[in-house]
Amino acid sequence: MTDDGIKMVVAVVRPDRLGDVKQALAEAGAPSLTVTNVSGRGSQPAKTGQWRGEEYVVDLHQKVKIECVVSEIPARDVVDAIADAAQTGEPGDGKIFVLPVEDAVQVRTGDSGPEAV
């Protein structure tokens, strides 16, 4: 993975790992992030339950999506920090994606490019 330019690291992880991920990102020098509550499915098995005598299946699991945009900090450092903090060793630990960012603009100052990050 090359770290030229601006990168967005997007991770989908277990909600209970969010605190550890935030701390790991701060220690890696990337404290800015956006967090969204999401649901999805992957390798984590579906759960069945009963409500009022009826059986139901839950195949969409609650997760958090973390987005972190970096330019000066290597994206690989961010990926490693998230992976180390989010890993439990069980199915459903999540995924991490790295995307190139064409441009960024800071609303308050009007700065653009890496300076805006």
N, CA, C and O atoms as a GROMACS GRO file, in nm:
protein
  468
    1MET      N    1   0.085  -0.117   0.000
    1MET     CA    2   0.000   0.000   0.000
    1MET      C    3   0.089   0.123   0.000
    1MET      O    4   0.175   0.139   0.087
    2THR      N    5   0.068   0.210  -0.098
    2THR     CA    6   0.144   0.335  -0.101
    2THR      C    7   0.067   0.440  -0.023
    2THR      O    8  -0.055   0.435  -0.015
    3ASP      N    9   0.138   0.534   0.034
    3ASP     CA   10   0.075   0.636   0.117
    3ASP      C   11   0.089   0.775   0.055
    3ASP      O   12   0.097   0.874   0.128
    4ASP      N   13   0.091   0.783  -0.079
    4ASP     CA   14   0.098   0.912  -0.145
    4ASP      C   15  -0.039   0.978  -0.143
    4ASP      O   16  -0.140   0.913  -0.171
    5GLY      N   17  -0.043   1.105  -0.109
    5GLY     CA   18  -0.168   1.179  -0.112
    5GLY      C   19  -0.254   1.156   0.010
    5GLY      O   20  -0.207   1.115   0.116
    6ILE      N   21  -0.383   1.184  -0.009
    6ILE     CA   22  -0.480   1.173   0.099
    6ILE      C   23  -0.548   1.037   0.089
    6ILE      O   24  -0.588   0.994  -0.020
    7LYS      N   25  -0.563   0.970   0.203
    7LYS     CA   26  -0.629   0.840   0.207
    7LYS      C   27  -0.742   0.843   0.309
    7LYS      O   28  -0.733   0.910   0.412
    8MET      N   29  -0.849   0.769   0.278
    8MET     CA   30  -0.956   0.749   0.374
    8MET      C   31  -0.953   0.603   0.416
    8MET      O   32  -0.961   0.513   0.332
    9VAL      N   33  -0.942   0.580   0.545
    9VAL     CA   34  -0.947   0.444   0.599
    9VAL      C   35  -1.087   0.427   0.657
    9VAL      O   36  -1.130   0.503   0.743
   10VAL      N   37  -1.157   0.325   0.608
   10VAL     CA   38  -1.293   0.295   0.652
   10VAL      C   39  -1.290   0.158   0.718
   10VAL      O   40  -1.248   0.059   0.657
   11ALA      N   41  -1.335   0.151   0.842
   11ALA     CA   42  -1.338   0.024   0.915
   11ALA      C   43  -1.478  -0.001   0.966
   11ALA      O   44  -1.546   0.090   1.012
   12VAL      N   45  -1.520  -0.126   0.959
   12VAL     CA   46  -1.647  -0.169   1.017
   12VAL      C   47  -1.611  -0.272   1.123
   12VAL      O   48  -1.560  -0.380   1.092
   13VAL      N   49  -1.639  -0.238   1.250
   13VAL     CA   50  -1.596  -0.323   1.361
   13VAL      C   51  -1.709  -0.339   1.463
   13VAL      O   52  -1.814  -0.276   1.454
   14ARG      N   53  -1.683  -0.425   1.561
   14ARG     CA   54  -1.778  -0.447   1.670
   14ARG      C   55  -1.791  -0.320   1.754
   14ARG      O   56  -1.691  -0.253   1.781
   15PRO      N   57  -1.914  -0.285   1.795
   15PRO     CA   58  -1.933  -0.163   1.874
   15PRO      C   59  -1.854  -0.164   2.005
   15PRO      O   60  -1.808  -0.058   2.050
   16ASP      N   61  -1.839  -0.279   2.066
   16ASP     CA   62  -1.769  -0.283   2.194
   16ASP      C   63  -1.619  -0.262   2.182
   16ASP      O   64  -1.550  -0.250   2.283
   17ARG      N   65  -1.566  -0.259   2.059
   17ARG     CA   66  -1.423  -0.235   2.037
   17ARG      C   67  -1.394  -0.089   2.006
   17ARG      O   68  -1.278  -0.052   1.989
   18LEU      N   69  -1.497  -0.005   1.997
   18LEU     CA   70  -1.480   0.135   1.957
   18LEU      C   71  -1.385   0.211   2.049
   18LEU      O   72  -1.298   0.284   2.001
   19GLY      N   73  -1.400   0.196   2.179
   19GLY     CA   74  -1.312   0.267   2.272
   19GLY      C   75  -1.166   0.233   2.251
   19GLY      O   76  -1.081   0.322   2.251
   20ASP      N   77  -1.137   0.104   2.231
   20ASP     CA   78  -0.999   0.062   2.207
   20ASP      C   79  -0.947   0.116   2.074
   20ASP      O   80  -0.831   0.155   2.063
   21VAL      N   81  -1.034   0.119   1.972
   21VAL     CA   82  -0.993   0.170   1.841
   21VAL      C   83  -0.964   0.320   1.850
   21VAL      O   84  -0.864   0.367   1.795
   22LYS      N   85  -1.050   0.396   1.918
   22LYS     CA   86  -1.026   0.540   1.934
   22LYS      C   87  -0.893   0.566   2.003
   22LYS      O   88  -0.817   0.654   1.962
   23GLN      N   89  -0.864   0.490   2.107
   23GLN     CA   90  -0.738   0.508   2.179
   23GLN      C   91  -0.619   0.472   2.090
   23GLN      O   92  -0.518   0.543   2.090
   24ALA      N   93  -0.631   0.364   2.015
   24ALA     CA   94  -0.522   0.321   1.926
   24ALA      C   95  -0.496   0.424   1.817
   24ALA      O   96  -0.381   0.451   1.783
   25LEU      N   97  -0.602   0.484   1.763
   25LEU     CA   98  -0.585   0.587   1.660
   25LEU      C   99  -0.518   0.710   1.718
   25LEU      O  100  -0.431   0.769   1.654
   26ALA      N  101  -0.557   0.750   1.838
   26ALA     CA  102  -0.494   0.866   1.902
   26ALA      C  103  -0.345   0.839   1.924
   26ALA      O  104  -0.263   0.928   1.901
   27GLU      N  105  -0.311   0.718   1.968
   27GLU     CA  106  -0.170   0.683   1.990
   27GLU      C  107  -0.091   0.678   1.861
   27GLU      O  108   0.030   0.702   1.860
   28ALA      N  109  -0.160   0.647   1.749
   28ALA     CA  110  -0.094   0.642   1.618
   28ALA      C  111  -0.083   0.780   1.555
   28ALA      O  112  -0.024   0.794   1.447
   29GLY      N  113  -0.139   0.883   1.621
   29GLY     CA  114  -0.132   1.018   1.568
   29GLY      C  115  -0.246   1.054   1.475
   29GLY      O  116  -0.237   1.152   1.401
   30ALA      N  117  -0.353   0.975   1.477
   30ALA     CA  118  -0.469   1.001   1.391
   30ALA      C  119  -0.596   1.009   1.476
   30ALA      O  120  -0.681   0.921   1.467
   31PRO      N  121  -0.610   1.114   1.558
   31PRO     CA  122  -0.724   1.121   1.650
   31PRO      C  123  -0.856   1.162   1.586
   31PRO      O  124  -0.962   1.142   1.647
   32SER      N  125  -0.854   1.218   1.464
   32SER     CA  126  -0.977   1.263   1.400
   32SER      C  127  -1.047   1.147   1.332
   32SER      O  128  -0.986   1.072   1.255
   33LEU      N  129  -1.176   1.133   1.360
   33LEU     CA  130  -1.251   1.023   1.300
   33LEU      C  131  -1.398   1.056   1.299
   33LEU      O  132  -1.444   1.145   1.370
   34THR      N  133  -1.472   0.983   1.219
   34THR     CA  134  -1.617   0.990   1.215
   34THR      C  135  -1.668   0.851   1.244
   34THR      O  136  -1.618   0.753   1.188
   35VAL      N  137  -1.769   0.841   1.330
   35VAL     CA  138  -1.824   0.711   1.368
   35VAL      C  139  -1.974   0.710   1.336
   35VAL      O  140  -2.046   0.805   1.367
   36THR      N  141  -2.019   0.602   1.273
   36THR     CA  142  -2.158   0.585   1.237
   36THR      C  143  -2.203   0.446   1.283
   36THR      O  144  -2.131   0.348   1.264
   37ASN      N  145  -2.321   0.438   1.343
   37ASN     CA  146  -2.378   0.308   1.378
   37ASN      C  147  -2.438   0.248   1.251
   37ASN      O  148  -2.517   0.312   1.183
   38VAL      N  149  -2.399   0.124   1.221
   38VAL     CA  150  -2.446   0.056   1.100
   38VAL      C  151  -2.484  -0.087   1.137
   38VAL      O  152  -2.456  -0.133   1.248
   39SER      N  153  -2.546  -0.157   1.044
   39SER     CA  154  -2.571  -0.300   1.061
   39SER      C  155  -2.536  -0.368   0.930
   39SER      O  156  -2.545  -0.308   0.823
   40GLY      N  157  -2.495  -0.493   0.940
   40GLY     CA  158  -2.456  -0.566   0.821
   40GLY      C  159  -2.435  -0.712   0.851
   40GLY      O  160  -2.456  -0.758   0.963
   41ARG      N  161  -2.394  -0.783   0.749
   41ARG     CA  162  -2.366  -0.925   0.768
   41ARG      C  163  -2.245  -0.965   0.686
   41ARG      O  164  -2.214  -0.906   0.583
   42GLY      N  165  -2.179  -1.066   0.735
   42GLY     CA  166  -2.060  -1.119   0.669
   42GLY      C  167  -2.041  -1.261   0.716
   42GLY      O  168  -2.130  -1.344   0.702
   43SER      N  169  -1.924  -1.290   0.771
   43SER     CA  170  -1.895  -1.427   0.814
   43SER      C  171  -1.953  -1.460   0.951
   43SER      O  172  -1.957  -1.577   0.990
   44GLN      N  173  -1.997  -1.358   1.026
   44GLN     CA  174  -2.054  -1.383   1.158
   44GLN      C  175  -2.187  -1.456   1.142
   44GLN      O  176  -2.272  -1.412   1.065
   45PRO      N  177  -2.207  -1.567   1.213
   45PRO     CA  178  -2.329  -1.646   1.195
   45PRO      C  179  -2.454  -1.571   1.240
   45PRO      O  180  -2.448  -1.486   1.329
   46ALA      N  181  -2.566  -1.605   1.177
   46ALA     CA  182  -2.694  -1.548   1.216
   46ALA      C  183  -2.735  -1.603   1.352
   46ALA      O  184  -2.695  -1.713   1.390
   47LYS      N  185  -2.815  -1.526   1.424
   47LYS     CA  186  -2.865  -1.569   1.555
   47LYS      C  187  -3.015  -1.589   1.545
   47LYS      O  188  -3.085  -1.514   1.476
   48THR      N  189  -3.064  -1.691   1.613
   48THR     CA  190  -3.208  -1.714   1.617
   48THR      C  191  -3.258  -1.685   1.757
   48THR      O  192  -3.184  -1.696   1.855
   49GLY      N  193  -3.382  -1.647   1.766
   49GLY     CA  194  -3.443  -1.618   1.894
   49GLY      C  195  -3.592  -1.642   1.887
   49GLY      O  196  -3.646  -1.677   1.782
   50GLN      N  197  -3.659  -1.623   1.998
   50GLN     CA  198  -3.804  -1.636   2.001
   50GLN      C  199  -3.864  -1.514   2.067
   50GLN      O  200  -3.811  -1.460   2.164
   51TRP      N  201  -3.975  -1.470   2.011
   51TRP     CA  202  -4.049  -1.359   2.067
   51TRP      C  203  -4.196  -1.390   2.054
   51TRP      O  204  -4.246  -1.410   1.943
   52ARG      N  205  -4.265  -1.392   2.165
   52ARG     CA  206  -4.408  -1.426   2.169
   52ARG      C  207  -4.437  -1.557   2.098
   52ARG      O  208  -4.535  -1.570   2.025
   53GLY      N  209  -4.350  -1.654   2.120
   53GLY     CA  210  -4.370  -1.786   2.064
   53GLY      C  211  -4.328  -1.804   1.919
   53GLY      O  212  -4.332  -1.915   1.866
   54GLU      N  213  -4.288  -1.697   1.856
   54GLU     CA  214  -4.246  -1.704   1.716
   54GLU      C  215  -4.094  -1.701   1.708
   54GLU      O  216  -4.030  -1.621   1.776
   55GLU      N  217  -4.036  -1.787   1.625
   55GLU     CA  218  -3.891  -1.787   1.606
   55GLU      C  219  -3.854  -1.683   1.501
   55GLU      O  220  -3.925  -1.667   1.401
   56TYR      N  221  -3.744  -1.613   1.523
   56TYR     CA  222  -3.697  -1.515   1.426
   56TYR      C  223  -3.546  -1.529   1.410
   56TYR      O  224  -3.478  -1.584   1.497
   57VAL      N  225  -3.496  -1.480   1.299
   57VAL     CA  226  -3.353  -1.486   1.269
   57VAL      C  227  -3.299  -1.345   1.258
   57VAL      O  228  -3.357  -1.260   1.190
   58VAL      N  229  -3.187  -1.320   1.325
   58VAL     CA  230  -3.118  -1.192   1.314
   58VAL      C  231  -2.991  -1.217   1.236
   58VAL      O  232  -2.896  -1.277   1.287
   59ASP      N  233  -2.989  -1.173   1.111
   59ASP     CA  234  -2.869  -1.193   1.029
   59ASP      C  235  -2.798  -1.062   0.996
   59ASP      O  236  -2.695  -1.063   0.928
   60LEU      N  237  -2.851  -0.951   1.045
   60LEU     CA  238  -2.782  -0.823   1.034
   60LEU      C  239  -2.734  -0.786   1.174
   60LEU      O  240  -2.815  -0.769   1.266
   61HIS      N  241  -2.604  -0.774   1.191
   61HIS     CA  242  -2.544  -0.749   1.320
   61HIS      C  243  -2.507  -0.601   1.334
   61HIS      O  244  -2.466  -0.538   1.238
   62GLN      N  245  -2.523  -0.549   1.455
   62GLN     CA  246  -2.489  -0.409   1.482
   62GLN      C  247  -2.337  -0.392   1.481
   62GLN      O  248  -2.265  -0.468   1.544
   63LYS      N  249  -2.291  -0.293   1.408
   63LYS     CA  250  -2.148  -0.260   1.397
   63LYS      C  251  -2.132  -0.109   1.405
   63LYS      O  252  -2.231  -0.036   1.406
   64VAL      N  253  -2.008  -0.064   1.410
   64VAL     CA  254  -1.979   0.078   1.394
   64VAL      C  255  -1.885   0.093   1.274
   64VAL      O  256  -1.794   0.013   1.253
   65LYS      N  257  -1.912   0.198   1.197
   65LYS     CA  258  -1.824   0.230   1.084
   65LYS      C  259  -1.740   0.349   1.126
   65LYS      O  260  -1.793   0.452   1.168
   66ILE      N  261  -1.610   0.333   1.114
   66ILE     CA  262  -1.515   0.437   1.151
   66ILE      C  263  -1.448   0.486   1.024
   66ILE      O  264  -1.394   0.407   0.946
   67GLU      N  265  -1.450   0.617   1.003
   67GLU     CA  266  -1.385   0.677   0.888
   67GLU      C  267  -1.276   0.771   0.938
   67GLU      O  268  -1.301   0.855   1.025
   68CYS      N  269  -1.157   0.757   0.882
   68CYS     CA  270  -1.042   0.836   0.925
   68CYS      C  271  -0.966   0.878   0.799
   68CYS      O  272  -0.921   0.793   0.722
   69VAL      N  273  -0.952   1.008   0.779
   69VAL     CA  274  -0.882   1.059   0.661
   69VAL      C  275  -0.745   1.109   0.706
   69VAL      O  276  -0.733   1.185   0.801
   70VAL      N  277  -0.641   1.064   0.635
   70VAL     CA  278  -0.504   1.100   0.671
   70VAL      C  279  -0.425   1.143   0.548
   70VAL      O  280  -0.454   1.101   0.436
   71SER      N  281  -0.325   1.228   0.572
   71SER     CA  282  -0.233   1.264   0.464
   71SER      C  283  -0.089   1.254   0.512
   71SER      O  284  -0.003   1.205   0.438
   72GLU      N  285  -0.061   1.299   0.633
   72GLU     CA  286   0.076   1.296   0.684
   72GLU      C  287   0.109   1.165   0.754
   72GLU      O  288   0.224   1.122   0.755
   73ILE      N  289   0.008   1.102   0.812
   73ILE     CA  290   0.028   0.974   0.881
   73ILE      C  291   0.006   0.863   0.778
   73ILE      O  292  -0.094   0.866   0.707
   74PRO      N  293   0.096   0.766   0.770
   74PRO     CA  294   0.076   0.656   0.673
   74PRO      C  295  -0.054   0.580   0.699
   74PRO      O  296  -0.084   0.545   0.813
   75ALA      N  297  -0.128   0.554   0.593
   75ALA     CA  298  -0.253   0.480   0.605
   75ALA      C  299  -0.228   0.342   0.666
   75ALA      O  300  -0.313   0.290   0.738
   76ARG      N  301  -0.112   0.283   0.638
   76ARG     CA  302  -0.080   0.150   0.693
   76ARG      C  303  -0.076   0.156   0.845
   76ARG      O  304  -0.117   0.060   0.911
   77ASP      N  305  -0.026   0.266   0.904
   77ASP     CA  306  -0.023   0.279   1.049
   77ASP      C  307  -0.165   0.283   1.107
   77ASP      O  308  -0.191   0.227   1.213
   78VAL      N  309  -0.254   0.350   1.036
   78VAL     CA  310  -0.393   0.359   1.079
   78VAL      C  311  -0.459   0.222   1.069
   78VAL      O  312  -0.529   0.180   1.161
   79VAL      N  313  -0.437   0.153   0.959
   79VAL     CA  314  -0.493   0.018   0.941
   79VAL      C  315  -0.444  -0.074   1.051
   79VAL      O  316  -0.523  -0.147   1.111
   80ASP      N  317  -0.314  -0.073   1.078
   80ASP     CA  318  -0.257  -0.160   1.181
   80ASP      C  319  -0.314  -0.127   1.318
   80ASP      O  320  -0.344  -0.218   1.396
   81ALA      N  321  -0.330   0.001   1.350
   81ALA     CA  322  -0.384   0.041   1.479
   81ALA      C  323  -0.527  -0.009   1.496
   81ALA      O  324  -0.563  -0.062   1.601
   82ILE      N  325  -0.608   0.008   1.392
   82ILE     CA  326  -0.747  -0.038   1.399
   82ILE      C  327  -0.753  -0.189   1.411
   82ILE      O  328  -0.826  -0.242   1.495
   83ALA      N  329  -0.678  -0.258   1.327
   83ALA     CA  330  -0.682  -0.405   1.327
   83ALA      C  331  -0.640  -0.461   1.462
   83ALA      O  332  -0.704  -0.552   1.514
   84ASP      N  333  -0.534  -0.408   1.518
   84ASP     CA  334  -0.486  -0.457   1.648
   84ASP      C  335  -0.589  -0.432   1.758
   84ASP      O  336  -0.610  -0.517   1.844
   85ALA      N  337  -0.652  -0.315   1.756
   85ALA     CA  338  -0.747  -0.279   1.862
   85ALA      C  339  -0.881  -0.349   1.846
   85ALA      O  340  -0.949  -0.374   1.946
   86ALA      N  341  -0.921  -0.382   1.724
   86ALA     CA  342  -1.054  -0.438   1.700
   86ALA      C  343  -1.057  -0.591   1.703
   86ALA      O  344  -1.164  -0.650   1.714
   87GLN      N  345  -0.943  -0.653   1.693
   87GLN     CA  346  -0.940  -0.799   1.678
   87GLN      C  347  -0.977  -0.872   1.807
   87GLN      O  348  -0.922  -0.846   1.914
   88THR      N  349  -1.073  -0.965   1.795
   88THR     CA  350  -1.106  -1.056   1.904
   88THR      C  351  -1.070  -1.200   1.868
   88THR      O  352  -1.061  -1.286   1.955
   89GLY      N  353  -1.050  -1.225   1.738
   89GLY     CA  354  -1.022  -1.360   1.692
   89GLY      C  355  -1.146  -1.438   1.655
   89GLY      O  356  -1.137  -1.555   1.616
   90GLU      N  357  -1.263  -1.376   1.667
   90GLU     CA  358  -1.389  -1.443   1.637
   90GLU      C  359  -1.446  -1.390   1.505
   90GLU      O  360  -1.415  -1.278   1.465
   91PRO      N  361  -1.531  -1.471   1.437
   91PRO     CA  362  -1.598  -1.419   1.318
   91PRO      C  363  -1.677  -1.294   1.354
   91PRO      O  364  -1.739  -1.287   1.460
   92GLY      N  365  -1.676  -1.196   1.264
   92GLY     CA  366  -1.749  -1.072   1.288
   92GLY      C  367  -1.662  -0.960   1.340
   92GLY      O  368  -1.714  -0.854   1.378
   93ASP      N  369  -1.529  -0.980   1.343
   93ASP     CA  370  -1.440  -0.874   1.390
   93ASP      C  371  -1.444  -0.752   1.298
   93ASP      O  372  -1.419  -0.641   1.344
   94GLY      N  373  -1.474  -0.770   1.171
   94GLY     CA  374  -1.490  -0.656   1.081
   94GLY      C  375  -1.398  -0.656   0.962
   94GLY      O  376  -1.328  -0.754   0.934
   95LYS      N  377  -1.399  -0.544   0.893
   95LYS     CA  378  -1.318  -0.524   0.773
   95LYS      C  379  -1.264  -0.382   0.774
   95LYS      O  380  -1.320  -0.292   0.837
   96ILE      N  381  -1.152  -0.363   0.703
   96ILE     CA  382  -1.091  -0.231   0.688
   96ILE      C  383  -1.064  -0.209   0.540
   96ILE      O  384  -1.012  -0.297   0.471
   97PHE      N  385  -1.099  -0.091   0.491
   97PHE     CA  386  -1.078  -0.055   0.352
   97PHE      C  387  -0.998   0.075   0.345
   97PHE      O  388  -1.014   0.163   0.430
   98VAL      N  389  -0.912   0.088   0.245
   98VAL     CA  390  -0.834   0.211   0.223
   98VAL      C  391  -0.870   0.263   0.085
   98VAL      O  392  -0.859   0.192  -0.014
   99LEU      N  393  -0.912   0.390   0.080
   99LEU     CA  394  -0.954   0.451  -0.045
   99LEU      C  395  -0.874   0.579  -0.070
   99LEU      O  396  -0.842   0.650   0.025
  100PRO      N  397  -0.843   0.608  -0.196
  100PRO     CA  398  -0.780   0.737  -0.226
  100PRO      C  399  -0.884   0.848  -0.216
  100PRO      O  400  -1.001   0.828  -0.249
  101VAL      N  401  -0.840   0.966  -0.170
  101VAL     CA  402  -0.927   1.083  -0.162
  101VAL      C  403  -0.876   1.183  -0.265
  101VAL      O  404  -0.760   1.224  -0.260
  102GLU      N  405  -0.963   1.222  -0.356
  102GLU     CA  406  -0.923   1.314  -0.463
  102GLU      C  407  -0.888   1.451  -0.409
  102GLU      O  408  -0.790   1.512  -0.453
  103ASP      N  409  -0.968   1.501  -0.316
  103ASP     CA  410  -0.943   1.634  -0.260
  103ASP      C  411  -1.014   1.645  -0.127
  103ASP      O  412  -1.102   1.565  -0.096
  104ALA      N  413  -0.977   1.744  -0.049
  104ALA     CA  414  -1.042   1.774   0.078
  104ALA      C  415  -1.043   1.925   0.093
  104ALA      O  416  -0.949   1.993   0.051
  105VAL      N  417  -1.149   1.978   0.154
  105VAL     CA  418  -1.160   2.121   0.179
  105VAL      C  419  -1.204   2.141   0.323
  105VAL      O  420  -1.303   2.083   0.367
  106GLN      N  421  -1.131   2.222   0.396
  106GLN     CA  422  -1.171   2.256   0.533
  106GLN      C  423  -1.266   2.374   0.525
  106GLN      O  424  -1.230   2.480   0.475
  107VAL      N  425  -1.386   2.356   0.574
  107VAL     CA  426  -1.491   2.456   0.561
  107VAL      C  427  -1.453   2.587   0.629
  107VAL      O  428  -1.471   2.694   0.571
  108ARG      N  429  -1.400   2.581   0.750
  108ARG     CA  430  -1.369   2.702   0.827
  108ARG      C  431  -1.266   2.790   0.758
  108ARG      O  432  -1.285   2.911   0.749
  109THR      N  433  -1.156   2.731   0.708
  109THR     CA  434  -1.046   2.810   0.655
  109THR      C  435  -1.042   2.818   0.502
  109THR      O  436  -0.980   2.908   0.446
  110GLY      N  437  -1.108   2.724   0.436
  110GLY     CA  438  -1.101   2.719   0.291
  110GLY      C  439  -0.979   2.645   0.240
  110GLY      O  440  -0.962   2.631   0.119
  111ASP      N  441  -0.891   2.598   0.332
  111ASP     CA  442  -0.774   2.520   0.289
  111ASP      C  443  -0.819   2.396   0.213
  111ASP      O  444  -0.923   2.337   0.242
  112SER      N  445  -0.738   2.357   0.116
  112SER     CA  446  -0.771   2.236   0.041
  112SER      C  447  -0.649   2.148   0.029
  112SER      O  448  -0.537   2.189   0.060
  113GLY      N  449  -0.672   2.026  -0.016
  113GLY     CA  450  -0.562   1.929  -0.029
  113GLY      C  451  -0.518   1.877   0.107
  113GLY      O  452  -0.596   1.878   0.202
  114PRO      N  453  -0.394   1.832   0.117
  114PRO     CA  454  -0.343   1.776   0.243
  114PRO      C  455  -0.352   1.874   0.361
  114PRO      O  456  -0.366   1.831   0.476
  115GLU      N  457  -0.344   2.005   0.334
  115GLU     CA  458  -0.352   2.104   0.442
  115GLU      C  459  -0.489   2.102   0.508
  115GLU      O  460  -0.501   2.140   0.625
  116ALA      N  461  -0.592   2.058   0.437
  116ALA     CA  462  -0.726   2.055   0.492
  116ALA      C  463  -0.748   1.937   0.584
  116ALA      O  464  -0.842   1.936   0.664
  117VAL      N  465  -0.662   1.838   0.573
  117VAL     CA  466  -0.678   1.717   0.653
  117VAL      C  467  -0.617   1.742   0.790
  117VAL      O  468  -0.619   1.653   0.875
   0.00000   0.00000   0.00000
